[in-house]
Coordinates of C-alpha atoms in Angstrom, one line a residue:
Chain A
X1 CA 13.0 22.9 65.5
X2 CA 10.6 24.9 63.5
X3 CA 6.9 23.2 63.1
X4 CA 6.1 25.5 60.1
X5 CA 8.6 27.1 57.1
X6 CA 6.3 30.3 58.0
X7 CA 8.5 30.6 61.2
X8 CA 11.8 31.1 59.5
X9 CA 11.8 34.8 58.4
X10 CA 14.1 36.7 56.1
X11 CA 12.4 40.1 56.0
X12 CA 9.5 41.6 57.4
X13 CA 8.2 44.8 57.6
X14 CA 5.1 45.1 59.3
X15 CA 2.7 42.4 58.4
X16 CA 4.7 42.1 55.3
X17 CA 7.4 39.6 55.4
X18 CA 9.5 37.3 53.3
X19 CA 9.5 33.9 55.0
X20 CA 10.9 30.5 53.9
X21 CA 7.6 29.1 52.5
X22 CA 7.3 32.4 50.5
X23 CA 11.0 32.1 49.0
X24 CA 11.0 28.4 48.7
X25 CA 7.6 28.4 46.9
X26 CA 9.3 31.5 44.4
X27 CA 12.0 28.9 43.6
X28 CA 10.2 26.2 43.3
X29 CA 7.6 28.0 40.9
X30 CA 11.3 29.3 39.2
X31 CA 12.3 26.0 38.8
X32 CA 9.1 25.1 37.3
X33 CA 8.9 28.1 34.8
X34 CA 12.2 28.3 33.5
X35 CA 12.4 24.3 33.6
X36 CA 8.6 24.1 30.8
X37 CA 9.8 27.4 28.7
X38 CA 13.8 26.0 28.6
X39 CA 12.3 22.8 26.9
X40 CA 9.1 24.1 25.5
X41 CA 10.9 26.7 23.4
X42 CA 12.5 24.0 20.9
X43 CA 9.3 21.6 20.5
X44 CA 9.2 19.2 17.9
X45 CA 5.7 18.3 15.8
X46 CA 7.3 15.5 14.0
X47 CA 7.9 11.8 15.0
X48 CA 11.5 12.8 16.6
X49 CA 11.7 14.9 19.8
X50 CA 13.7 14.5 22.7
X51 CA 13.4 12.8 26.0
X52 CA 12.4 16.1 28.1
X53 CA 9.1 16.8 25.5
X54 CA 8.0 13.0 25.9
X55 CA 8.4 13.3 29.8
X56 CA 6.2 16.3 29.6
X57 CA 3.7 15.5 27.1
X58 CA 3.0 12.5 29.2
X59 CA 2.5 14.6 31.9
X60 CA 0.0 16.6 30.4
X61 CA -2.1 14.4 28.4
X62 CA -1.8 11.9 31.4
X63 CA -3.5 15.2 33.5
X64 CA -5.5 15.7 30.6
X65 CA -7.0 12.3 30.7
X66 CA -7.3 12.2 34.7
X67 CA -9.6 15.3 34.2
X68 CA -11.4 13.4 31.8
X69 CA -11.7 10.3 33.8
X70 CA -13.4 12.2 36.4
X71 CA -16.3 13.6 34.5
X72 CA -15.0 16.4 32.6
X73 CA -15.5 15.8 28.9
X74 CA -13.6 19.2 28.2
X75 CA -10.5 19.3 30.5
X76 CA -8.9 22.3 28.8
X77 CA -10.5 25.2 30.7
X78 CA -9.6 23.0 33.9
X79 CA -6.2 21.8 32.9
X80 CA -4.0 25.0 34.1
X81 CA -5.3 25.4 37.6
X82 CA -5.7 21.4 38.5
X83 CA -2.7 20.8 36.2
X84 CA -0.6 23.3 38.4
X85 CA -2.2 21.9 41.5
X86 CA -0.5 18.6 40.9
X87 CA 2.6 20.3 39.2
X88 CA 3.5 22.3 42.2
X89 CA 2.1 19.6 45.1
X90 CA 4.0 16.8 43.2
X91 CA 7.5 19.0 42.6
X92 CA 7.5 20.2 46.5
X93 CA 7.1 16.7 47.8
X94 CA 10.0 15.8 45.4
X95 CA 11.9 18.6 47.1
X96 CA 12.1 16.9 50.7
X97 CA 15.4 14.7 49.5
X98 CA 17.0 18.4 49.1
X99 CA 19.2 19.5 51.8
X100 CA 18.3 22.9 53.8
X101 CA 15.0 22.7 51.8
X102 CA 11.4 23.1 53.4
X103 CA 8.7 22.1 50.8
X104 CA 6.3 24.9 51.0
X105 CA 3.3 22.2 51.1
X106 CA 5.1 21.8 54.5
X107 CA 3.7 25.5 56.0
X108 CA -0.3 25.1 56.8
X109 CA -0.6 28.8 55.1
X110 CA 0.5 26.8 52.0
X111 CA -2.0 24.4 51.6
X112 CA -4.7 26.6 53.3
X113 CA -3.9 28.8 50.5
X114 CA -4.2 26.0 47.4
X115 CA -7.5 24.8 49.7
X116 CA -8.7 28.4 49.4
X117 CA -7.9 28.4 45.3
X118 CA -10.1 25.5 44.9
X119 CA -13.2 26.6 47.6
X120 CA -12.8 29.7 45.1
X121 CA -12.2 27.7 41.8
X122 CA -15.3 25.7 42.1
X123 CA -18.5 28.2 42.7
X124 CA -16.7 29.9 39.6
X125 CA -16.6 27.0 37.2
X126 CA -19.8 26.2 38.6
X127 CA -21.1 29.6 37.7
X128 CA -19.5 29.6 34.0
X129 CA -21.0 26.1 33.4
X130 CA -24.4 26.5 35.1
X131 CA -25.0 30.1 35.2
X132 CA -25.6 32.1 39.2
X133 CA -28.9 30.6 39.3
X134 CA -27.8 27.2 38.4
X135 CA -25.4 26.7 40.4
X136 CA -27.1 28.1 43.6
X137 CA -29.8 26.4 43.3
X138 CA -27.7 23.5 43.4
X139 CA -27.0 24.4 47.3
X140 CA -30.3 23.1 47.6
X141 CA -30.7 20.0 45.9
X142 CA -32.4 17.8 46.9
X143 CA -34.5 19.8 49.2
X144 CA -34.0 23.4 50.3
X145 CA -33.3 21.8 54.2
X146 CA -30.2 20.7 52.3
X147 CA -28.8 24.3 51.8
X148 CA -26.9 24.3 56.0
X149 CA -25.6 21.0 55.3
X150 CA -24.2 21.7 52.2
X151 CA -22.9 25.2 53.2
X152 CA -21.1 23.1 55.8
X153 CA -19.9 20.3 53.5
X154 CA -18.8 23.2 51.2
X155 CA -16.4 24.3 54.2
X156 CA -15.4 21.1 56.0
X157 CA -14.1 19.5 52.5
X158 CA -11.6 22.8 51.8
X159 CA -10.4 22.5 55.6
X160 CA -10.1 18.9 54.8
X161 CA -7.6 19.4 51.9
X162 CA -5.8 22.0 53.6
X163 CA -4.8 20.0 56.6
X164 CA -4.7 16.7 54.7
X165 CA -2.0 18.1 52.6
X166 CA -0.4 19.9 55.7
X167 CA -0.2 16.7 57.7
X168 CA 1.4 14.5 55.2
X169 CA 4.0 17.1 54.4
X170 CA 4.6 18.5 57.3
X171 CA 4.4 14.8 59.1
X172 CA 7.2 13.2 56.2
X173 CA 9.6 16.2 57.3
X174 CA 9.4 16.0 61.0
X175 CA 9.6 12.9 60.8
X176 CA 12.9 12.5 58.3
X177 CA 14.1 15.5 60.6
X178 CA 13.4 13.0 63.8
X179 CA 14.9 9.9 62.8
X180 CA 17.9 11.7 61.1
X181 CA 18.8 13.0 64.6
X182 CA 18.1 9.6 66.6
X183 CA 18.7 6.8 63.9
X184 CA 21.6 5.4 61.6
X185 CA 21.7 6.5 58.1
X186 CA 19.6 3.5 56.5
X187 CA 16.9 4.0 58.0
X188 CA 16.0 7.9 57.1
X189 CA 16.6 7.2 53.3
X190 CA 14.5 4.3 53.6
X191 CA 11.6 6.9 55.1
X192 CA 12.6 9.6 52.7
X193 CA 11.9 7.1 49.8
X194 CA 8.5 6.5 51.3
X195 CA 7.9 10.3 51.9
X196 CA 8.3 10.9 48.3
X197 CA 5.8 7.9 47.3
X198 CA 3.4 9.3 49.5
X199 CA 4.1 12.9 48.7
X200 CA 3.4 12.0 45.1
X201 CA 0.2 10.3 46.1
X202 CA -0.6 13.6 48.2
X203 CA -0.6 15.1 45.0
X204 CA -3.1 13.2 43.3
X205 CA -5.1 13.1 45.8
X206 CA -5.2 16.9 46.3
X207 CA -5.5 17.3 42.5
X208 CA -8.4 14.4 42.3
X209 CA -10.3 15.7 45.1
X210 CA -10.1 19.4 43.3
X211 CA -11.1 17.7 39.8
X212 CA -13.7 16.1 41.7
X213 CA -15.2 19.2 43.5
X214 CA -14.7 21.2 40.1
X215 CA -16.8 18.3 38.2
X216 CA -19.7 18.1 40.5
X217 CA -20.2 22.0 40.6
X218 CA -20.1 22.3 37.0
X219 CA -22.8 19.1 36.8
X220 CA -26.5 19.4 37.2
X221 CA -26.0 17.0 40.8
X222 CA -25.7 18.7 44.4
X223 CA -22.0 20.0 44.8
X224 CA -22.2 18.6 48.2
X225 CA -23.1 14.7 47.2
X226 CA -19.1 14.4 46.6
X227 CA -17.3 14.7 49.4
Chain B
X1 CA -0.8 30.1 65.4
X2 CA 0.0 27.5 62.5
X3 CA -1.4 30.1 59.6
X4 CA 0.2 32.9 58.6
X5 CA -2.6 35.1 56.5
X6 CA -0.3 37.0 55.2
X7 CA 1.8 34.0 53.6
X8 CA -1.7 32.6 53.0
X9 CA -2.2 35.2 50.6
X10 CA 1.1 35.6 49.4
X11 CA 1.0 31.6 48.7
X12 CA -2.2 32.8 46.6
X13 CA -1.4 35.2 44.6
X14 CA 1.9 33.0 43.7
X15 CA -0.1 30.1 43.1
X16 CA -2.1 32.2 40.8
X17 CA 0.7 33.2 39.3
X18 CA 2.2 30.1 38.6
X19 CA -1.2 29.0 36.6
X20 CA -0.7 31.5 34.4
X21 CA 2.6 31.0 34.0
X22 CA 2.6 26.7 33.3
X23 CA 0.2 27.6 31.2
X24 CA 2.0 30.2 29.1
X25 CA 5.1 27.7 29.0
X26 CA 4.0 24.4 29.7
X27 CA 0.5 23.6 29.1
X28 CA 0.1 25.8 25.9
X29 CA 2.7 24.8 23.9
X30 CA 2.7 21.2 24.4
X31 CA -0.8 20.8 23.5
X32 CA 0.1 22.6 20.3
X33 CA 2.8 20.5 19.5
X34 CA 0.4 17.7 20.2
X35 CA -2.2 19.1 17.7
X36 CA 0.1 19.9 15.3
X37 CA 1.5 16.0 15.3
X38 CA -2.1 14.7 15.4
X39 CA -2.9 17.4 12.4
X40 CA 0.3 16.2 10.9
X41 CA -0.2 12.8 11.1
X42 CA -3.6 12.7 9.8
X43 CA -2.6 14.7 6.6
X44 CA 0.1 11.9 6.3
X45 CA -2.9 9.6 6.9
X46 CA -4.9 11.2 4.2
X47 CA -2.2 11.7 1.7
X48 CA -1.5 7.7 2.3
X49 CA -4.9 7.1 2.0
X50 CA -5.0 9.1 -1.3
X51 CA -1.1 7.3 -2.5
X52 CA -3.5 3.9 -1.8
X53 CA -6.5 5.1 -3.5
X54 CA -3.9 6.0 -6.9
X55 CA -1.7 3.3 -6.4
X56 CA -5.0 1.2 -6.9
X57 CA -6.3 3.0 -9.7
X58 CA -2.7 2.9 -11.4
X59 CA -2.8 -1.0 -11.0
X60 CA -6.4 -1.2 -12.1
X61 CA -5.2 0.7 -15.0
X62 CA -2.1 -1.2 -15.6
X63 CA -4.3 -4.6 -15.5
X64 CA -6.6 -3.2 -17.9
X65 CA -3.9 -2.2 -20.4
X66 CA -2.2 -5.2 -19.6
X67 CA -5.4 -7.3 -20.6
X68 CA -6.1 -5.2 -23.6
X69 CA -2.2 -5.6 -24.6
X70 CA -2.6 -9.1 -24.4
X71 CA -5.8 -9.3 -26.4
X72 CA -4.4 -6.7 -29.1
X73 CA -1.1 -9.0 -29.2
X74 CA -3.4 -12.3 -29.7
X75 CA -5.3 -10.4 -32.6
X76 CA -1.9 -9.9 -34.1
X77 CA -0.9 -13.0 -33.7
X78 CA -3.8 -14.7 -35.6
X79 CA -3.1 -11.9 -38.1
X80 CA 0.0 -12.8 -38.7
X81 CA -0.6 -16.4 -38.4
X82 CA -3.1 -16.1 -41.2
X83 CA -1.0 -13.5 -43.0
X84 CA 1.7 -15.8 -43.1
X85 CA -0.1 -18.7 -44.2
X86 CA -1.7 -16.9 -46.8
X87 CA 1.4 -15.6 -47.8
X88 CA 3.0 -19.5 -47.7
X89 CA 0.0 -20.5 -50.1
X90 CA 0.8 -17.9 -52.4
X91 CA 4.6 -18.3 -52.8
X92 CA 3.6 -22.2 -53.0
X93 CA 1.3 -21.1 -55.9
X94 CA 4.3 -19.2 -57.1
X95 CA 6.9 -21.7 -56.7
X96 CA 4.5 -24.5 -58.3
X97 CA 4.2 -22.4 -61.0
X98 CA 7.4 -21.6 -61.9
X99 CA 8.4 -24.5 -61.8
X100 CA 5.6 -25.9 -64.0
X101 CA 6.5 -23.2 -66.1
X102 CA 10.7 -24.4 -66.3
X103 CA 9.4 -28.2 -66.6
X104 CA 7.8 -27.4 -69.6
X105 CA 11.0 -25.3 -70.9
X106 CA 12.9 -27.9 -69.6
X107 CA 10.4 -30.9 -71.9
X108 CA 10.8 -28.1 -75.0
X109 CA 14.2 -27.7 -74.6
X110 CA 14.3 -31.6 -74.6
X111 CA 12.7 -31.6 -77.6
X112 CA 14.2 -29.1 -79.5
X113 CA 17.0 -30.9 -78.8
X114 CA 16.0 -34.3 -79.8
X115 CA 15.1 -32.8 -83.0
X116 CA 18.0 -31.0 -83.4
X117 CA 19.5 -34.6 -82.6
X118 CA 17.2 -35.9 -85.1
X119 CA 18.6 -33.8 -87.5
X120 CA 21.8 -34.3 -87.3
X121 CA 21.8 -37.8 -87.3
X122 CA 19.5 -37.4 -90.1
X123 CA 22.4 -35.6 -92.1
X124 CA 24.5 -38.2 -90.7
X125 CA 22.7 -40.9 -92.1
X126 CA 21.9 -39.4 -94.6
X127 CA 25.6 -38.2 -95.9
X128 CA 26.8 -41.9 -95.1
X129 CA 24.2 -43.3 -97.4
X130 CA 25.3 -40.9 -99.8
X131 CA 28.9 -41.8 -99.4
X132 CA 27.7 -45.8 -99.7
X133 CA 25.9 -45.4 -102.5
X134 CA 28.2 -43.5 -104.6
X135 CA 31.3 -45.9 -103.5
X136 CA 28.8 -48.8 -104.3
X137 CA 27.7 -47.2 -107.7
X138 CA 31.0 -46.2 -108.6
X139 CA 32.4 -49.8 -107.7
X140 CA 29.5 -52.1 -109.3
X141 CA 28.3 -50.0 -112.4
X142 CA 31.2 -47.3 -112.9
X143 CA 28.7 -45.6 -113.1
X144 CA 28.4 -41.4 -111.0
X145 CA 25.6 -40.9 -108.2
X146 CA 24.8 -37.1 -109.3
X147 CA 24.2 -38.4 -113.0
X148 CA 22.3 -41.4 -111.6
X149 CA 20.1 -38.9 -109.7
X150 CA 19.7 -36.7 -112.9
X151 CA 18.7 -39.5 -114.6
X152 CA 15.9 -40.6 -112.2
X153 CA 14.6 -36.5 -112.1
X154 CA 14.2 -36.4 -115.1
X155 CA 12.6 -40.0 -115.6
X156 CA 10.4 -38.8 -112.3
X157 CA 9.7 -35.8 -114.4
X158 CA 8.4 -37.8 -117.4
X159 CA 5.9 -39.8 -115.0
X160 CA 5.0 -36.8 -113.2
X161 CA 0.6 -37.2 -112.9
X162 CA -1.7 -34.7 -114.4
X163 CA -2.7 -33.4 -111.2
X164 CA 0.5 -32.4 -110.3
X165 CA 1.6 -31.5 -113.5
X166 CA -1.1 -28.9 -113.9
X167 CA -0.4 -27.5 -110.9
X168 CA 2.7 -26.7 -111.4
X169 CA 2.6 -25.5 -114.7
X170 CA 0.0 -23.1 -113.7
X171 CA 3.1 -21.5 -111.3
X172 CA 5.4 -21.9 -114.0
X173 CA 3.0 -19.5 -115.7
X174 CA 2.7 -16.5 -112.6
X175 CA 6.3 -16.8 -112.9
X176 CA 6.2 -15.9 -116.3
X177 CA 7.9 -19.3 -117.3
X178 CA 10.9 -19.4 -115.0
X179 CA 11.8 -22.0 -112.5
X180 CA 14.8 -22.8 -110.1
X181 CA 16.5 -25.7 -110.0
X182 CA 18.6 -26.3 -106.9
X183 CA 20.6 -29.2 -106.5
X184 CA 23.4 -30.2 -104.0
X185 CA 26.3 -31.2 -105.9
X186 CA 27.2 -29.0 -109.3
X187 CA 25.4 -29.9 -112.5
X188 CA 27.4 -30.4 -115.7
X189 CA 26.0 -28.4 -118.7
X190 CA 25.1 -32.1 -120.5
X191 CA 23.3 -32.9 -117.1
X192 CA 22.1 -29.1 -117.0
X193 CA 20.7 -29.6 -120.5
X194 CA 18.8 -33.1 -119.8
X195 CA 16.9 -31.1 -117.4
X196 CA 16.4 -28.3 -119.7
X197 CA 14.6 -30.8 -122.4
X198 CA 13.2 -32.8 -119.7
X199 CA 11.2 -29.8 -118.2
X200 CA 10.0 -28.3 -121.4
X201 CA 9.1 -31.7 -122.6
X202 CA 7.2 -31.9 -119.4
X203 CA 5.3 -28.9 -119.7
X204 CA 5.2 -28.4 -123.2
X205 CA 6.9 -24.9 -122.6
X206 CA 9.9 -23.5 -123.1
X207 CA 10.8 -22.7 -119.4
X208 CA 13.7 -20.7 -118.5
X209 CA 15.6 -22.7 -115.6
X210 CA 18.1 -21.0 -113.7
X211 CA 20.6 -23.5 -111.6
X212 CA 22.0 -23.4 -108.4
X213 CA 23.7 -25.4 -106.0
X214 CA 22.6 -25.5 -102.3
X215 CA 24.3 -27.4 -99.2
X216 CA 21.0 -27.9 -97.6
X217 CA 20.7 -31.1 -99.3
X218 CA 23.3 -34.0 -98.9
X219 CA 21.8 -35.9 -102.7
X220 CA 18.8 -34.7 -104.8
X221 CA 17.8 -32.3 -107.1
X222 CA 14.4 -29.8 -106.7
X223 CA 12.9 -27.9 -109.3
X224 CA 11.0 -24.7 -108.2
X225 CA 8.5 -21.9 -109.1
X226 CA 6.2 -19.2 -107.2
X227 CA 6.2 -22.0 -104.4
X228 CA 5.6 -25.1 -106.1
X229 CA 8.2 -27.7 -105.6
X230 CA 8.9 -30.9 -107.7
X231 CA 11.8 -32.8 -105.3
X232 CA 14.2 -35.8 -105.8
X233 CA 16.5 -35.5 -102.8
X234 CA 17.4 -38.1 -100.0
X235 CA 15.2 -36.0 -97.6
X236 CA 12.3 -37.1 -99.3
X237 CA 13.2 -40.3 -99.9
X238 CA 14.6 -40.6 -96.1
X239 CA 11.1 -38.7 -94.9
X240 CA 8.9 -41.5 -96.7
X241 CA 10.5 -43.9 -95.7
X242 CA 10.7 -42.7 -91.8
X243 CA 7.0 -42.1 -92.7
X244 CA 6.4 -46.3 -93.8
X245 CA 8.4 -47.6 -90.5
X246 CA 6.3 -45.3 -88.4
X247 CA 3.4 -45.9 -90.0
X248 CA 4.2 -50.0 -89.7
X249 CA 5.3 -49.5 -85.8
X250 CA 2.1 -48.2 -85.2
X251 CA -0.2 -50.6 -86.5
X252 CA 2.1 -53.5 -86.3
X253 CA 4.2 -53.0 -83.0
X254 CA 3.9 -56.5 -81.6
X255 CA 4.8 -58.6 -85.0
X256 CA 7.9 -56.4 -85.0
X257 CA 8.5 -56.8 -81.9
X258 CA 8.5 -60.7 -82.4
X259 CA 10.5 -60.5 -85.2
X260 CA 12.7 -58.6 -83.3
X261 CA 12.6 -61.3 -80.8
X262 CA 12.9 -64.3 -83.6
X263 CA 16.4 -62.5 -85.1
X264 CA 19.2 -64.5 -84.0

């Protein structure tokens, strides 16, 4: 039994390979595409749309308004990354009741890569908000003996999304995997159900702790107060 | 080794890619269909808001012009209510008149017909009289009403006063010393010569009488000239003695009345 998606390789040559987290995220993010444009072509601006445009206007303005709720008056330039963050977190945990399906939050390169994306997402909406100045000198609020720790916070809070994510998703699947081997039927679906409730949490978390990091770099406050 | 850099990467770049795809064909267009309800709904808003603000005015206009209708339709009312009354009084003016006016036709044509009446039993009377007296005459003297009559003329003519006499011989002179004598019943030439000497007796003239017979009279003989008149008829006599009873009624209405009342 593989620990990691990365392990199961279709092609490689060299360093470059096509692994299962790779293919499985390029469906997933298929899914997702083709899924918004299929009902986003034939929108409606009157009182009557269908079911499929409710769903996903509640999905965004509910996003929009999470954004909000965290301290960002203007969630638009913030809405497509931490919007896509919860998107794609949210539809791989959904993706553990598929059969011969690894969610690609299960592979550690995964969420190291979304961890990376926001540890690189937040000095640069810092910077657009505060300017270079601003924002560095925000490293050394409130004193400059400050700037080690909060080098270090800076670090230890994007390894601390990475394997958060990792160890939820990876832990639901091994353990569905485990206790489909060993147990009855009842039992896995009754775990599977609970992976997906706490896959979806994952999500938010993931996309609240982002939000979070994103609001208190673009604020006047010490990026590393929040952690 | 749990991370693969190269997947790490990969998982970035398709991460990357999937941002800028949800937002081409999820994020975008939803948020512009949002707008473009909010926008649309708030021009419905506003153009409801406007509807309100006309619908009011129309109903503050349509109070208005109902309030001025009903004032307007009360001033016409009182108009007509006074034109009409106005009108009433004059056709009651009207009507009042008129028939004023056909009471007194109505009391004329009364008495134009109680004369006419009169008359006729005047003519009556008079014609029985006449009818009486000759039978009576005829009976007790053999003797003829017309030569009677004749007689008295021209015996009235003899005691004819000065006055009168004068008078008429002053017309008997305009009229160059003719006269008329007109007389009911036909004169006979002895009768016609009696009043022939009678007249110029009378008027010391020789008068040239010219005779005719009239049915205006019922009895009587009248002797004429340039409007002078010298009468004996049963009109006259008749008239005075209407004249006397009148004349006694008058001043005497109570004593006839008891006499009246004494008559068994």
């Amino acid at each position: 039994m593989e620990l990691s998606p990365d392990q199961i390789i279709f092609w490689q040559l060299g360093i470059a390979k096509i692994n299962a987290t790779i293919a499985y995220t390029w469906a997933l993010m298929l899914i997702l595409v083709v899924g918004s444009h299929l009902i986003t072509r034939r929108l409606s601006a009157t009182m009557q749309r269908s079911r499929w445009q409710n769903l996903l206007e509640i999905i965004v303005t509910s996003l929009e308004q999470q954004i909000r709720d965290v301290g960002l008056q203007n969630p638009m330039p913030y809405l497509g990354f931490l919007g896509t963050l919860f998107i794609f977190v949210a539809a791989a945990s959904l993706t553990t009741i598929l059969p011969f399906y690894e969610p690609p939050t299960a592979s550690l390169s995964t969420t190291a890569a979304l961890a990376i994306c926001v540890f690189i997402a937040v000095p640069i909406f810092g910077v657009q908000q505060q300017g270079v100045a601003g924002y560095l000198k925000s490293y050394t609020q409130p004193t400059l003996l400050m700037l080690p720790f909060n080098l270090i916070s800076e670090l230890s809070r994007t390894l601390a999304l990475a394997i958060r994510l990792f160890g939820n998703m990876m832990s639901g699947s091994m353990i569905i995997a485990i206790l489909v081997s060993i147990t009855p039927f009842i039992f896995p679906i009754v775990m599977t159900l609970l992976g997906l409730l706490t896959g979806i949490v994952q999500a938010y978390i993931f996309f609240i702790l982002a939000a979070v990091y994103i609001a208190a770099a673009t604020s006047s406050s010490s990026p590393a107060s929040i952690n | 080794m749990l991370i693969d850099w190269f997947t790490v990467l990969a998982q970035t770049v398709n991460f990357l890619i999937l941002v800028w795809l949800l937002k081409r064909y999820l994020y975008q267009p939803i948020l512009d269909a949002i707008d473009a309800r909010e926008q649309r709904i708030a021009s419905e808003l506003a153009d409801a808001a406007e509807k309100q603000q006309l619908a009011g005015q129309a109903r503050d206009d349509y109070q208005q012009k109902n309030s001025e209708f009903e004032q307007q339709r009360d001033a016409l009312l009182r108009q007509a209510t006074a034109a009409a009354e106005t009108e009433r009084q004059r056709l009651l003016a009207q009507v009042r008149t008129a028939a004023e006016d056909l009471a007194r036709k109505n009391q004329l044509s009364v008495k134009r017909e109680q004369h006419l009446q009169s008359q006729k039993l005047s003519r009556l009377v008079q014609t029985q009289v006449m009818t009486i007296t000759r039978k009576t005459l005829t009976v007790l003297a053999n003797q003829a009403l017309e030569s009677a009559i004749v007689a008295v003329f021209v015996k009235q003519l003899g005691q004819l006063q000065d006055e009168a006499k004068s008078s008429f011989k002053q017309s008997l002179f305009k009229a160059k010393n003719s006269a008329l004598v007109r007389s009911a019943f036909a004169l006979q030439d002895t009768e016609q010569s009696m009043i022939q000497q009678a007249v110029n007796h009378c008027f010391s003239a020789q008068v040239q009488l010219r005779f005719v017979t009239s049915d205006q009279s019922i009895a009587g003989i009248e002797l004429s000239a340039e409007g002078q008149l010298i009468a004996w008829t049963i009109e006259s006599c008749l008239d005075a003695l209407e004249k006397h009873i009148a004349d006694r009624l008058a001043s005497s209405a109570p004593v006839s009345l008891t006499a009246q009342e004494t008559t068994p």
